[in-house]
Structure formats: structure tokens, C-alpha cells
CSV table of C-alpha atoms in Angstrom, one decimal:
chain,number,residue,atom,x,y,z
A,651,MET,CA,0.0,0.0,0.3
A,652,ARG,CA,1.6,3.0,-1.0
A,653,TYR,CA,-0.3,5.8,0.6
A,654,ALA,CA,-1.6,5.7,4.2
A,655,ALA,CA,-2.7,8.1,7.3
A,656,THR,CA,-3.4,6.8,10.6
A,657,LEU,CA,-6.3,8.6,12.7
A,658,GLY,CA,-6.3,7.5,16.3
A,659,HIS,CA,-5.5,4.1,16.5
A,660,THR,CA,-6.8,3.2,13.0
A,661,ARG,CA,-4.5,3.0,9.8
A,662,HIS,CA,-5.9,3.5,6.9
A,663,ALA,CA,-4.1,2.6,3.7
A,664,PHE,CA,-4.9,3.4,-0.1
A,665,ALA,CA,-3.7,1.1,-3.0
A,666,ASP,CA,-2.8,4.3,-5.8
A,667,LEU,CA,-3.4,7.8,-6.1
A,668,LYS,CA,-6.5,6.8,-8.0
A,669,ALA,CA,-7.9,5.7,-4.2
A,670,VAL,CA,-6.6,8.6,-2.9
A,671,LEU,CA,-8.9,11.0,-4.9
A,672,ALA,CA,-12.2,8.7,-5.0
A,673,CYS,CA,-11.9,8.7,-1.0
A,674,ALA,CA,-10.9,12.2,-0.6
A,675,SER,CA,-14.5,12.9,-2.7
A,676,PRO,CA,-17.6,14.7,-0.6
A,677,HIS,CA,-19.7,11.8,-0.7
A,678,ARG,CA,-21.7,10.8,-3.6
A,679,SER,CA,-23.9,8.5,-5.2
A,680,GLY,CA,-22.0,7.7,-8.6
A,681,ASP,CA,-18.4,6.9,-6.9
A,682,ALA,CA,-20.3,4.5,-4.6
A,683,LEU,CA,-21.9,2.6,-7.4
A,684,ALA,CA,-18.4,2.3,-9.0
A,685,GLY,CA,-17.6,1.0,-5.5
A,686,LEU,CA,-14.8,4.3,-5.3
A,687,ALA,CA,-16.2,6.0,-2.4
A,688,ALA,CA,-14.9,6.1,1.1
A,689,ASP,CA,-17.1,3.4,3.4
A,690,SER,CA,-16.7,5.9,6.4
A,691,ASP,CA,-16.0,10.0,7.2
A,692,GLU,CA,-13.1,8.8,8.7
A,693,ARG,CA,-11.7,6.9,5.6
A,694,ARG,CA,-12.7,10.3,3.8
A,695,VAL,CA,-10.5,12.5,6.2
A,696,ALA,CA,-7.7,9.7,5.8
A,697,ALA,CA,-7.8,10.6,2.3
A,698,ARG,CA,-7.7,14.0,2.4
A,699,LEU,CA,-4.7,14.0,5.1
A,700,VAL,CA,-2.7,12.2,2.2
A,701,LEU,CA,-3.9,14.1,-0.1
A,702,ALA,CA,-3.0,17.6,1.3
A,703,ASP,CA,0.9,16.3,1.6
A,704,LEU,CA,1.2,15.4,-1.8
A,705,PRO,CA,3.4,17.6,-3.8
A,706,LEU,CA,1.9,18.4,-7.0
A,707,ARG,CA,4.1,17.1,-8.9
A,708,THR,CA,3.1,13.6,-8.2
A,709,PHE,CA,0.2,14.3,-10.8
A,710,LEU,CA,2.6,14.8,-13.3
A,711,GLU,CA,4.3,11.7,-12.2
A,712,GLU,CA,1.2,9.5,-11.9
A,713,PRO,CA,-1.7,10.3,-13.9
A,714,ALA,CA,-5.1,9.2,-13.3
A,715,VAL,CA,-4.7,6.8,-16.2
A,716,ALA,CA,-1.8,5.9,-18.0
A,717,TYR,CA,0.0,7.2,-20.6
A,718,GLU,CA,-0.1,4.6,-23.0
A,719,ASP,CA,-3.5,4.0,-22.4
A,720,ASP,CA,-5.4,6.8,-23.1
A,721,ALA,CA,-4.9,9.9,-25.2
A,722,VAL,CA,-6.5,12.2,-22.8
A,723,THR,CA,-3.6,11.5,-20.6
A,724,ARG,CA,-1.1,12.2,-23.5
A,725,LEU,CA,-2.7,15.2,-24.2
A,726,ILE,CA,-2.7,16.7,-20.7
A,727,LEU,CA,1.2,15.9,-20.3
A,728,ASP,CA,2.2,16.5,-23.5
A,729,THR,CA,0.8,20.3,-23.4
A,730,HIS,CA,1.8,20.7,-20.0
A,731,ASP,CA,3.6,24.3,-19.5
A,732,VAL,CA,6.6,23.8,-17.3
A,733,ALA,CA,7.0,27.5,-17.1
A,734,ALA,CA,3.5,28.5,-16.0
A,735,PHE,CA,3.7,25.6,-13.3
A,736,ALA,CA,6.5,27.0,-11.6
A,737,PRO,CA,5.3,29.2,-9.2
A,738,VAL,CA,3.3,26.6,-7.5
A,739,ALA,CA,5.8,23.7,-8.7
A,740,ALA,CA,7.5,23.0,-4.9
A,741,MET,CA,3.8,22.9,-3.6
A,742,THR,CA,1.9,20.6,-1.9
A,743,VAL,CA,-1.7,20.3,-2.5
A,744,GLY,CA,-2.8,21.7,0.7
A,745,GLN,CA,0.1,24.4,0.3
A,746,PHE,CA,-1.5,25.0,-3.1
A,747,ARG,CA,-4.9,25.8,-1.6
A,748,ASP,CA,-3.8,27.8,0.9
A,749,TRP,CA,-2.3,30.4,-2.0
A,750,LEU,CA,-5.4,30.1,-3.6
A,751,LEU,CA,-7.3,31.3,-1.0
A,752,SER,CA,-4.3,34.3,-0.3
A,753,ASP,CA,-4.1,37.7,-1.9
A,754,ALA,CA,-1.6,36.3,-4.1
A,755,ALA,CA,-3.8,34.6,-6.2
A,756,ASP,CA,-5.4,37.4,-7.8
A,757,GLY,CA,-7.3,37.2,-11.4
A,758,ALA,CA,-3.7,37.7,-13.4
A,759,ALA,CA,-1.9,35.1,-11.5
A,760,LEU,CA,-5.0,32.8,-11.6
A,761,SER,CA,-5.0,33.2,-15.3
A,762,ALA,CA,-1.5,32.9,-15.9
A,763,LEU,CA,-1.3,29.7,-14.1
A,764,ALA,CA,-3.7,27.9,-15.7
A,765,PRO,CA,-1.7,26.4,-18.6
A,766,GLY,CA,0.9,24.7,-16.3
A,767,LEU,CA,-2.2,22.8,-13.9
A,768,THR,CA,-3.2,19.3,-14.8
A,769,PRO,CA,-6.8,18.4,-14.3
A,770,GLU,CA,-5.7,16.0,-11.6
A,771,MET,CA,-4.1,19.0,-9.7
A,772,ALA,CA,-7.2,21.0,-10.1
A,773,ALA,CA,-9.7,17.9,-9.1
A,774,ALA,CA,-7.1,17.2,-6.1
A,775,VAL,CA,-7.6,20.9,-4.4
A,776,SER,CA,-11.0,21.4,-4.8
A,777,LYS,CA,-11.4,18.1,-2.9
A,778,LEU,CA,-9.8,20.0,0.6
A,779,MET,CA,-12.1,23.0,-0.1
A,780,ARG,CA,-15.5,23.7,1.1
A,781,ASN,CA,-18.2,25.4,-1.1
A,782,GLN,CA,-17.2,28.8,-0.3
A,783,ASP,CA,-13.1,28.2,-0.8
A,784,LEU,CA,-14.7,26.9,-4.4
A,785,ILE,CA,-16.8,30.4,-4.9
A,786,ALA,CA,-14.3,32.9,-3.5
A,787,VAL,CA,-11.2,31.7,-6.0
A,788,ALA,CA,-13.6,31.0,-9.2
A,789,ARG,CA,-15.0,34.5,-8.8
A,790,ARG,CA,-11.5,35.7,-9.1
A,791,ILE,CA,-11.0,34.5,-12.5
A,792,ARG,CA,-12.8,35.7,-15.5
A,793,VAL,CA,-11.8,33.6,-19.0
A,794,VAL,CA,-13.0,35.8,-21.5
A,795,THR,CA,-14.1,34.8,-25.1
A,796,ALA,CA,-15.8,36.1,-28.3
A,797,PHE,CA,-17.7,35.1,-31.3
A,798,ARG,CA,-20.2,37.9,-32.7
A,799,ASP,CA,-20.4,39.1,-28.5
A,800,THR,CA,-17.6,39.3,-25.8
A,801,LEU,CA,-18.6,36.7,-23.2
A,802,GLY,CA,-17.2,36.5,-19.6
A,803,LEU,CA,-16.2,39.8,-18.9
A,804,PRO,CA,-16.7,41.2,-15.4
A,805,GLY,CA,-20.1,41.8,-14.1
A,806,ARG,CA,-21.8,40.4,-17.2
A,807,LEU,CA,-24.0,37.4,-17.3
A,808,SER,CA,-24.7,35.7,-20.4
A,809,VAL,CA,-27.8,33.3,-21.0
A,810,ARG,CA,-28.3,30.6,-23.5
A,811,ILE,CA,-31.7,29.8,-25.4
A,812,GLN,CA,-32.9,26.7,-25.2
A,813,PRO,CA,-35.7,26.7,-27.2
A,814,ASN,CA,-36.2,22.9,-27.9
A,815,HIS,CA,-39.3,21.4,-29.3
A,816,PRO,CA,-40.4,17.7,-29.5
A,817,THR,CA,-41.0,17.6,-33.2
A,818,ASP,CA,-38.8,20.4,-33.9
A,819,ASP,CA,-41.6,22.5,-35.0
A,820,PRO,CA,-40.3,25.9,-36.9
A,821,GLN,CA,-43.4,27.7,-35.1
A,822,GLY,CA,-42.3,25.9,-31.5
A,823,VAL,CA,-39.0,26.8,-32.0
A,824,ALA,CA,-39.2,30.3,-33.3
A,825,ALA,CA,-42.1,31.1,-30.2
A,826,ALA,CA,-39.2,30.1,-27.3
A,827,ILE,CA,-36.7,31.7,-29.3
A,828,LEU,CA,-39.0,35.2,-29.4
A,829,ASP,CA,-39.9,34.5,-25.5
A,830,GLY,CA,-36.3,34.6,-24.6
A,831,LEU,CA,-35.4,37.8,-26.3
A,832,LEU,CA,-38.0,40.0,-25.2
A,833,MET,CA,-36.6,38.8,-21.6
A,834,GLY,CA,-33.0,39.9,-22.8
A,835,CYS,CA,-31.7,36.6,-22.9
A,836,GLY,CA,-29.5,34.7,-25.9
A,837,ASP,CA,-26.2,36.6,-25.6
A,838,ALA,CA,-24.4,33.3,-24.8
A,839,VAL,CA,-25.5,31.2,-28.0
A,840,ILE,CA,-29.4,30.2,-29.3
A,841,GLY,CA,-29.1,26.8,-29.0
A,842,ILE,CA,-31.2,23.7,-30.2
A,843,ASN,CA,-31.0,20.4,-29.4
A,844,PRO,CA,-32.7,18.8,-32.0
A,845,ALA,CA,-35.1,16.1,-31.5
A,846,ALA,CA,-34.1,14.3,-35.0
A,847,ASP,CA,-30.6,14.1,-35.8
A,848,SER,CA,-30.7,13.9,-39.8
A,849,LEU,CA,-28.5,16.7,-41.5
A,850,GLN,CA,-31.5,18.0,-43.3
A,851,GLY,CA,-33.7,18.7,-39.9
A,852,CYS,CA,-30.4,20.1,-38.5
A,853,THR,CA,-30.0,21.9,-41.6
A,854,ALA,CA,-33.6,23.5,-41.3
A,855,LEU,CA,-33.4,24.5,-37.7
A,856,LEU,CA,-30.0,26.7,-38.4
A,857,GLU,CA,-31.4,28.3,-41.2
A,858,LEU,CA,-34.8,29.1,-39.2
A,859,VAL,CA,-32.2,30.7,-36.2
A,860,ASP,CA,-29.7,32.5,-38.8
A,861,GLY,CA,-32.5,34.0,-40.5
A,862,ILE,CA,-33.9,35.4,-37.3
A,863,ARG,CA,-30.3,37.0,-36.2
A,864,GLN,CA,-30.0,38.6,-39.2
A,865,ARG,CA,-33.2,39.9,-39.9
A,866,TYR,CA,-33.6,41.6,-36.4
A,867,ALA,CA,-29.2,42.2,-36.5
A,868,ILE,CA,-29.0,40.5,-33.4
A,869,PRO,CA,-25.5,40.1,-32.1
A,870,THR,CA,-25.1,36.6,-30.8
A,871,GLN,CA,-24.4,33.1,-32.2
A,872,SER,CA,-26.3,29.9,-32.9
A,873,CYS,CA,-25.8,26.2,-32.7
A,874,VAL,CA,-27.8,22.9,-33.6
A,875,LEU,CA,-26.5,20.4,-30.9
A,876,THR,CA,-26.0,17.6,-33.4
A,877,HIS,CA,-22.9,15.4,-33.3
A,878,VAL,CA,-20.0,16.8,-34.5
A,879,THR,CA,-19.3,14.7,-37.3
A,880,ASN,CA,-23.1,15.8,-38.6
A,881,THR,CA,-21.7,19.5,-38.3
A,882,ILE,CA,-18.9,18.7,-40.4
A,883,ALA,CA,-20.9,17.1,-43.1
A,884,ILE,CA,-23.4,20.6,-42.8
A,885,ILE,CA,-20.8,22.8,-42.8
A,886,GLU,CA,-19.5,21.2,-46.4
A,887,ARG,CA,-23.8,21.6,-47.5
A,888,GLY,CA,-23.2,25.6,-47.2
A,889,ALA,CA,-25.1,25.6,-44.0
A,890,PRO,CA,-25.2,28.6,-41.5
A,891,VAL,CA,-22.8,27.1,-38.8
A,892,ASP,CA,-21.5,29.3,-36.1
A,893,LEU,CA,-20.8,27.0,-33.4
A,894,VAL,CA,-19.3,23.5,-33.4
A,895,PHE,CA,-21.0,21.6,-30.6
A,896,GLN,CA,-20.0,18.0,-29.1
A,897,SER,CA,-20.2,16.4,-25.3
A,898,ILE,CA,-16.9,15.5,-23.8
A,899,ALA,CA,-15.2,13.4,-21.3
A,900,GLY,CA,-12.3,12.6,-19.7
A,901,THR,CA,-10.9,9.5,-21.1
A,902,GLU,CA,-10.3,8.5,-24.2
A,903,ALA,CA,-12.9,5.3,-23.6
A,904,ALA,CA,-15.5,7.4,-22.7
A,905,ASN,CA,-15.0,9.6,-26.1
A,906,ARG,CA,-15.0,6.9,-27.9
A,907,ALA,CA,-18.4,5.9,-26.9
A,908,PHE,CA,-19.3,9.5,-27.9
A,909,GLY,CA,-17.9,8.8,-31.2
A,910,ILE,CA,-15.4,11.4,-31.3
A,911,ASP,CA,-11.8,11.2,-30.7
A,912,LEU,CA,-9.4,14.2,-30.4
A,913,ALA,CA,-8.8,14.5,-34.3
A,914,VAL,CA,-12.5,14.8,-35.0
A,915,LEU,CA,-12.6,17.9,-32.5
A,916,LYS,CA,-9.8,19.1,-34.8
A,917,GLU,CA,-11.4,18.5,-38.3
A,918,GLY,CA,-14.6,20.0,-36.2
A,919,ARG,CA,-13.0,23.6,-35.1
A,920,GLU,CA,-10.7,23.9,-38.4
A,921,ALA,CA,-14.1,23.7,-40.6
A,922,ALA,CA,-16.2,26.4,-38.4
A,923,LEU,CA,-12.7,28.5,-38.6
A,924,SER,CA,-12.7,28.4,-42.4
A,925,LEU,CA,-16.6,30.1,-42.6
A,926,LYS,CA,-15.0,33.2,-40.9
A,927,ARG,CA,-18.5,33.9,-39.4
A,928,GLY,CA,-17.1,35.9,-36.3
A,929,THR,CA,-17.4,39.2,-36.0
A,930,VAL,CA,-15.5,40.3,-32.6
A,931,GLY,CA,-13.9,36.5,-32.0
A,932,ASP,CA,-12.9,33.1,-33.2
A,933,ASN,CA,-13.8,30.8,-30.7
A,934,VAL,CA,-16.1,28.3,-32.6
A,935,MET,CA,-16.5,25.3,-30.3
A,936,TYR,CA,-19.0,24.8,-27.8
A,937,PHE,CA,-18.8,21.8,-25.2
A,938,GLU,CA,-20.8,20.1,-22.9
A,939,THR,CA,-19.7,17.6,-20.1
A,940,GLY,CA,-21.2,16.2,-16.9
A,941,GLN,CA,-19.8,14.1,-13.9
A,942,GLY,CA,-20.9,10.3,-14.1
A,943,SER,CA,-20.4,10.0,-18.2
A,944,ALA,CA,-17.6,8.0,-18.4
A,945,LEU,CA,-18.9,5.8,-15.4
A,946,SER,CA,-22.3,5.6,-17.5
A,947,ALA,CA,-19.9,4.5,-20.4
A,948,ASP,CA,-17.9,2.0,-18.3
A,949,ALA,CA,-14.9,3.7,-19.2
A,950,HIS,CA,-13.4,5.4,-16.1
A,951,HIS,CA,-10.9,3.3,-15.4
A,952,GLY,CA,-11.1,3.1,-11.8
A,953,VAL,CA,-11.3,6.6,-11.3
A,954,ASP,CA,-13.6,9.0,-9.4
A,955,GLN,CA,-16.2,10.8,-11.2
A,956,GLN,CA,-15.2,14.5,-10.2
A,957,THR,CA,-11.4,13.8,-11.0
A,958,LEU,CA,-12.7,12.4,-14.8
A,959,GLU,CA,-15.0,15.2,-15.3
A,960,ALA,CA,-12.0,17.8,-14.7
A,961,ARG,CA,-10.2,15.8,-17.3
A,962,ALA,CA,-12.6,16.7,-19.9
A,963,TYR,CA,-11.7,20.5,-19.1
A,964,ALA,CA,-8.0,19.5,-20.6
A,965,VAL,CA,-9.7,17.9,-23.7
A,966,ALA,CA,-12.4,21.8,-24.0
A,967,ARG,CA,-8.9,23.2,-23.4
A,968,ALA,CA,-7.0,22.1,-26.4
A,969,TYR,CA,-9.9,23.7,-28.8
A,970,LYS,CA,-10.1,27.4,-27.6
A,971,PRO,CA,-13.9,27.0,-26.9
A,972,LEU,CA,-16.5,29.9,-26.3
A,973,LEU,CA,-18.3,28.1,-24.3
A,974,VAL,CA,-18.0,24.9,-21.7
A,975,ASN,CA,-21.2,24.0,-20.1
A,976,SER,CA,-21.4,21.3,-17.2
A,977,VAL,CA,-24.9,19.9,-17.5
A,978,VAL,CA,-24.4,19.1,-13.8
A,979,GLY,CA,-27.8,17.0,-13.2
A,980,PHE,CA,-28.7,15.6,-16.2
A,981,ILE,CA,-27.5,12.2,-16.2
A,982,GLY,CA,-29.5,11.3,-13.0
A,983,PRO,CA,-29.5,10.4,-9.1
A,984,GLU,CA,-27.6,7.5,-9.9
A,985,TYR,CA,-24.5,10.0,-10.1
A,986,LEU,CA,-25.6,12.9,-8.4
A,987,TYR,CA,-28.2,11.5,-5.9
A,988,ASP,CA,-30.0,14.9,-4.6
A,989,GLY,CA,-29.9,18.8,-4.3
A,990,LYS,CA,-26.7,18.6,-2.0
A,991,GLN,CA,-24.9,16.4,-4.0
A,992,ILE,CA,-25.8,18.7,-7.6
A,993,ALA,CA,-24.9,21.6,-5.8
A,994,ARG,CA,-21.7,20.2,-4.4
A,995,ALA,CA,-20.7,19.1,-8.0
A,996,GLY,CA,-21.6,22.5,-9.6
A,997,LEU,CA,-19.4,24.7,-7.7
A,998,GLU,CA,-16.3,21.9,-8.4
A,999,ASP,CA,-17.0,21.9,-11.9
A,1000,HIS,CA,-17.0,25.8,-12.0
A,1001,PHE,CA,-13.7,26.0,-10.3
A,1002,CYS,CA,-12.0,23.5,-12.1
A,1003,GLY,CA,-13.1,24.5,-15.3
A,1004,LYS,CA,-11.9,28.3,-14.3
A,1005,LEU,CA,-8.5,27.0,-12.9
A,1006,LEU,CA,-7.8,25.6,-15.9
A,1007,GLY,CA,-8.2,28.4,-18.1
A,1008,LEU,CA,-12.4,27.6,-19.6
A,1009,PRO,CA,-15.0,30.1,-19.9
A,1010,MET,CA,-17.6,28.0,-17.6
A,1011,GLY,CA,-21.1,27.7,-17.5
A,1012,MET,CA,-23.5,25.5,-16.1
A,1013,ASP,CA,-26.7,24.0,-16.9
A,1014,VAL,CA,-28.5,24.4,-13.1
A,1015,CYS,CA,-30.8,21.3,-13.4
A,1016,TYR,CA,-32.2,18.0,-12.3
A,1017,THR,CA,-33.5,15.1,-13.8
A,1018,ASN,CA,-37.5,14.2,-12.6
A,1019,HIS,CA,-36.2,10.8,-10.4
A,1020,ALA,CA,-33.8,12.9,-8.2
A,1021,GLU,CA,-34.2,14.0,-4.8
A,1022,ALA,CA,-34.3,17.6,-5.8
A,1023,ASP,CA,-36.3,20.2,-6.6
A,1024,GLN,CA,-36.7,24.0,-8.1
A,1025,ASP,CA,-35.5,25.5,-4.4
A,1026,ASP,CA,-32.4,23.6,-5.0
A,1027,MET,CA,-31.7,24.8,-8.2
A,1028,ASP,CA,-32.4,28.3,-7.5
A,1029,SER,CA,-29.7,28.1,-4.3
A,1030,LEU,CA,-27.2,26.4,-6.6
A,1031,LEU,CA,-28.0,29.4,-9.1
A,1032,THR,CA,-27.5,32.1,-6.9
A,1033,LEU,CA,-24.2,30.5,-5.8
A,1034,LEU,CA,-22.6,30.4,-9.5
A,1035,GLY,CA,-24.1,33.7,-10.0
A,1036,VAL,CA,-21.6,34.8,-6.7
A,1037,ALA,CA,-18.8,32.4,-8.1
A,1038,GLY,CA,-18.9,34.2,-11.4
A,1039,VAL,CA,-20.1,31.9,-13.6
A,1040,ASN,CA,-19.9,33.2,-17.4
A,1041,PHE,CA,-23.3,31.7,-18.7
A,1042,ILE,CA,-26.7,29.7,-17.7
A,1043,MET,CA,-29.5,28.4,-19.8
A,1044,GLY,CA,-32.9,29.6,-20.1
A,1045,VAL,CA,-35.3,27.5,-20.8
A,1046,PRO,CA,-39.0,28.2,-21.3
A,1047,GLY,CA,-40.6,27.6,-18.0
A,1048,ALA,CA,-37.5,25.9,-16.8
A,1049,ASP,CA,-39.0,22.7,-17.9
A,1050,ASP,CA,-37.5,21.4,-21.4
A,1051,VAL,CA,-40.1,19.7,-23.0
A,1052,MET,CA,-38.0,17.6,-25.6
A,1053,LEU,CA,-35.3,16.6,-23.5
A,1054,ASN,CA,-37.8,16.0,-20.1
A,1055,TYR,CA,-35.5,17.5,-17.1
A,1056,GLN,CA,-35.7,20.7,-15.4
A,1057,SER,CA,-33.5,23.2,-15.8
A,1058,THR,CA,-33.6,27.2,-15.4
A,1059,SER,CA,-35.6,29.6,-17.0
A,1060,TYR,CA,-35.6,33.3,-18.4
A,1061,HIS,CA,-37.2,34.4,-15.8
A,1062,ASP,CA,-34.4,33.0,-13.7
A,1063,ALA,CA,-31.7,35.0,-15.5
A,1064,LEU,CA,-33.6,38.2,-14.7
A,1065,TYR,CA,-33.9,37.4,-11.2
A,1066,LEU,CA,-29.9,37.0,-11.1
A,1067,ARG,CA,-28.9,39.8,-12.9
A,1068,SER,CA,-30.9,41.9,-10.9
A,1069,ALA,CA,-29.9,40.3,-7.7
A,1070,LEU,CA,-26.1,40.9,-8.5
A,1071,ASN,CA,-26.2,43.7,-10.2
A,1072,LEU,CA,-24.9,42.0,-13.9
A,1073,ARG,CA,-25.6,42.9,-17.0
A,1074,PRO,CA,-25.5,41.1,-20.7
A,1075,ALA,CA,-22.6,40.5,-23.3
A,1076,PRO,CA,-22.1,44.7,-23.8
A,1077,GLU,CA,-22.7,44.1,-28.1
A,1078,PHE,CA,-26.0,42.5,-26.8
A,1079,GLU,CA,-26.6,44.8,-24.3
A,1080,ALA,CA,-26.5,47.6,-26.9
A,1081,TRP,CA,-29.0,45.8,-29.1
A,1082,LEU,CA,-31.5,45.5,-26.5
A,1083,GLU,CA,-31.1,49.4,-25.6
A,1084,GLY,CA,-31.6,50.0,-29.1
A,1085,MET,CA,-34.8,48.0,-29.7
A,1086,GLY,CA,-36.2,49.9,-26.4
A,1087,MET,CA,-36.4,46.7,-24.3
A,1088,LEU,CA,-34.1,48.2,-21.8
A,1089,GLY,CA,-35.2,50.8,-18.5
A,1090,GLU,CA,-33.1,53.6,-17.4
A,1091,ASP,CA,-31.8,51.3,-14.5
A,1092,GLY,CA,-30.6,49.3,-17.7
A,1093,ARG,CA,-32.4,46.1,-16.9
A,1094,VAL,CA,-34.9,44.7,-19.2
A,1095,LYS,CA,-38.4,46.4,-18.8
A,1096,GLU,CA,-42.0,44.8,-19.7
A,1097,LEU,CA,-43.3,45.7,-23.0
A,1098,PRO,CA,-46.9,46.8,-23.3
A,1099,PRO,CA,-48.5,45.8,-26.7
A,1100,SER,CA,-48.3,49.1,-28.0
A,1101,SER,CA,-44.2,48.9,-27.6
A,1102,PRO,CA,-42.4,49.6,-30.9
A,1103,ALA,CA,-39.6,46.3,-30.1
A,1104,LEU,CA,-42.7,44.1,-29.7
A,1105,LEU,CA,-44.4,45.1,-32.7
A,1106,ARG,CA,-40.8,45.0,-34.9
A,1107,PHE,CA,-40.8,41.2,-33.5
A,1108,LEU,CA,-44.7,40.3,-34.1
A,1109,GLY,CA,-45.1,42.4,-37.4
A,1110,GLY,CA,-41.5,41.1,-39.0
A,1111,GLU,CA,-40.6,44.7,-39.4
A,1112,ALA,CA,-36.8,45.1,-39.9
A,1113,ALA,CA,-35.0,46.8,-36.5
């Protein structure tokens, strides 16, 4: 047994670094399902004591998944920036936590450090942190990206309009988009999960959204969340593609279960860049992740789900995305059982993603068979707003009628912006103002039936 700690008269031994990381995690159903979780609070504390004394360099010497077995590990280690790592290279995980919470770890220092950190380092230090620690550090980190508007600036909160429809009905999709725009949402992306995945259907949805965007000169971007290979084929057909979407995971085998590898992600990015559709930036990728995806694919290599989630961020980081979205409660209670586990996972994901230099958003969500409700989501939404999340979801009524899960609504976005004095992306805010949709206080206002802005939308007049 390579790692051990003694508490009282009990010696707790851990077979390897993977076991230390798994047992140090806060309890969650997915790790228990995989047989990886600590079987007592005492053992969890012992694992954290071991973890706190480990040098950060250990994670370069003993990766969670073997280098020769996994393309994600090779990506992590082959792209590690030694110079960026230098300021913390002599620290243990516990010392790194203390440094992160100190005044020395300001936004500039954290941004410079990001290329020098591996996902396992980020995951490890998060396991030693309370929720308030995760919030305190993440809120200092701003990751700014751009396509037709600029996302992630201080004092801003963007929203994805998610106008899903169970039959991809164009009128239903358009109505949901209009609903979101009238409540000041849509600056992150107007992104549709298609009910049918045919190239023809996806192209029709892209043309619908792009037509709305052009008609009203909206400074945002669109995306149909189909498989990356479909998007490449759609680009070849001449469709108006802004962003390339793909779900990703933290191991080569889990990504293979999604039907992807690193090469096809590179191909998708290059295809989108070739269109040159961005006006203020060229971040063209949109990734979604979620704790438990590797376990559900039987591709976890005995690694805990939160560490694997952080490894997915290394995949995302390689392709300079506009948006990275942890769909935190979507996979179900088998992996995150209740509102408490979902909230902790959301704060971990946001912290680790930001620490690794990613533009993190969050689908604050749960499935109907989880031990969670909308009050739990309100709490997590507020915590993430304080933590500086880049964007959230805007789903009509917070109820996705196609994917059958509960998320956050356009009204929830208005609440969070109002409560924390946050504003949309600057280009989108200027558009809202030009449409007569902002009040003197800068907030989205209710539009009477005679409003010129509303009449422009309903009457089809150009803005």
C-alpha cells in the first residue's frame, strides 16, 4: 500500500493515487455505485490528509489513467506548460489550497497559472475546499471569449436560449426564441437540441435561427447541438454554422463511446474557422460535460467521477471554446443523488474549469427522479452567480419539454442579473437598448402591446 494515514488507532491504506482521490471526494452516489467512495467519514478525512501532503508534481508522475493507454492523458502531459507551473511547482496540494485562498492568487496570477495545471491537480485541490472556498477562488477568474459578442467580462452574465421542441416544429422553436429575446436572453448562444438528428432537419433549424438573427441584426451566435461529424457534413453542404457542438468526457474510451476522438474535434474546429463567421472573435467550439459520463460508459478506469470531469476540461481547453457547459444534474441520481450533491458538483465543476482556463457555464438542472427540486436549483443558481459563472440556461418555464428535465428559465436569469447587478454581454446589451427593451436602470423592461420593439418582432419589421 503506497499511501496511508493513521487516525487514532486506525491506519487507513490506499492502493494508489486513484484511491486517494476517490476517497477524498465528498460522498456522491456515482462513486458509491462504482465501488470507489470512502466507506466512512473517517476514511474520507484520512484520504484528505494524504492528499494535502502530496506534492503537486505527483500528478505529473502518476496520472489518473496511464499515458500509454489513454489519448486524454497524453494530451494533458504533452501540452503541460512547465514555465507556467513553476510558481507552484514546489507546493503540496494543501499548500496550493492555502495559496489559492491568499491575496497573492489574484486574477492575473490565476490566469497565468492555468496552462501549468493538470486536471488532476485542480480536482485534488477542490477536494480540500469548502463550498465557499470554491466560490471565492472562482470569482477572481475571468475567462473572456468572443464570436459575435464578448462573453465572460466582469459584471456580466450571459444566457443560452434553449428553445427545444419535441418535434422540432419551426413555430414552436421560434416562439421560444422570441420569448427569450424579449426577456434579454440569448447573448451566450441560441442553441437547439434537435429531436431528430438528420442533416436536413439540423440544417433547417440552423437556417431558421440564422434568419431570425440576421433579420433583427442580433449580435449573438447560433448552434444546433448535433454530433460533430454531422456539423462537419452540414458545413460541407453550405449551412450557416456558427459554433460546433460536442459532448466530451475525460477518457479516450468515454469519448469513443460518444463517437469522437481528438482528431475529429480538431477537424470540426477547423471547418468552423474556415467559414469566418465571427465578427469580434473566433472561438467556435461549444462543449458540454457532466460528472458520471465516463462511468455510465464503463470507461472510468477506476477513477472518481469528479476527477474525470476535470479531465474533460483538458480536452475542451485544447480547442479554445467559446462556451463550456457542465450539465450538472442531467445524467441522473445514479451519479448525483440529491440537491446537495448536485450543488457541490456544480461548484466543483465551475471552479475546476475556471482554474484550468475555461469559459465555464452551467446548466443548473435535475431529472425528475432525483431527490431535488427547483428550490435547490435556485440556491445553486445564486451560488454560481456569486462565483462568476459565465452563462446559464434559459429554458421556457425551466421545463425542457423535449429532453424531459428541469433547468433554469428566462425569469431565473432576470432574477440573477437583478440580484447581483449583472448585465448581458456588451454588444447584446447595446442591441437590447437599441430595440427599446432596456429601462433607464439598464434592466430589461416589460413591453406593453403597443411597444415598438414588440411590434417589430410580431410584425416582422426590421429593427
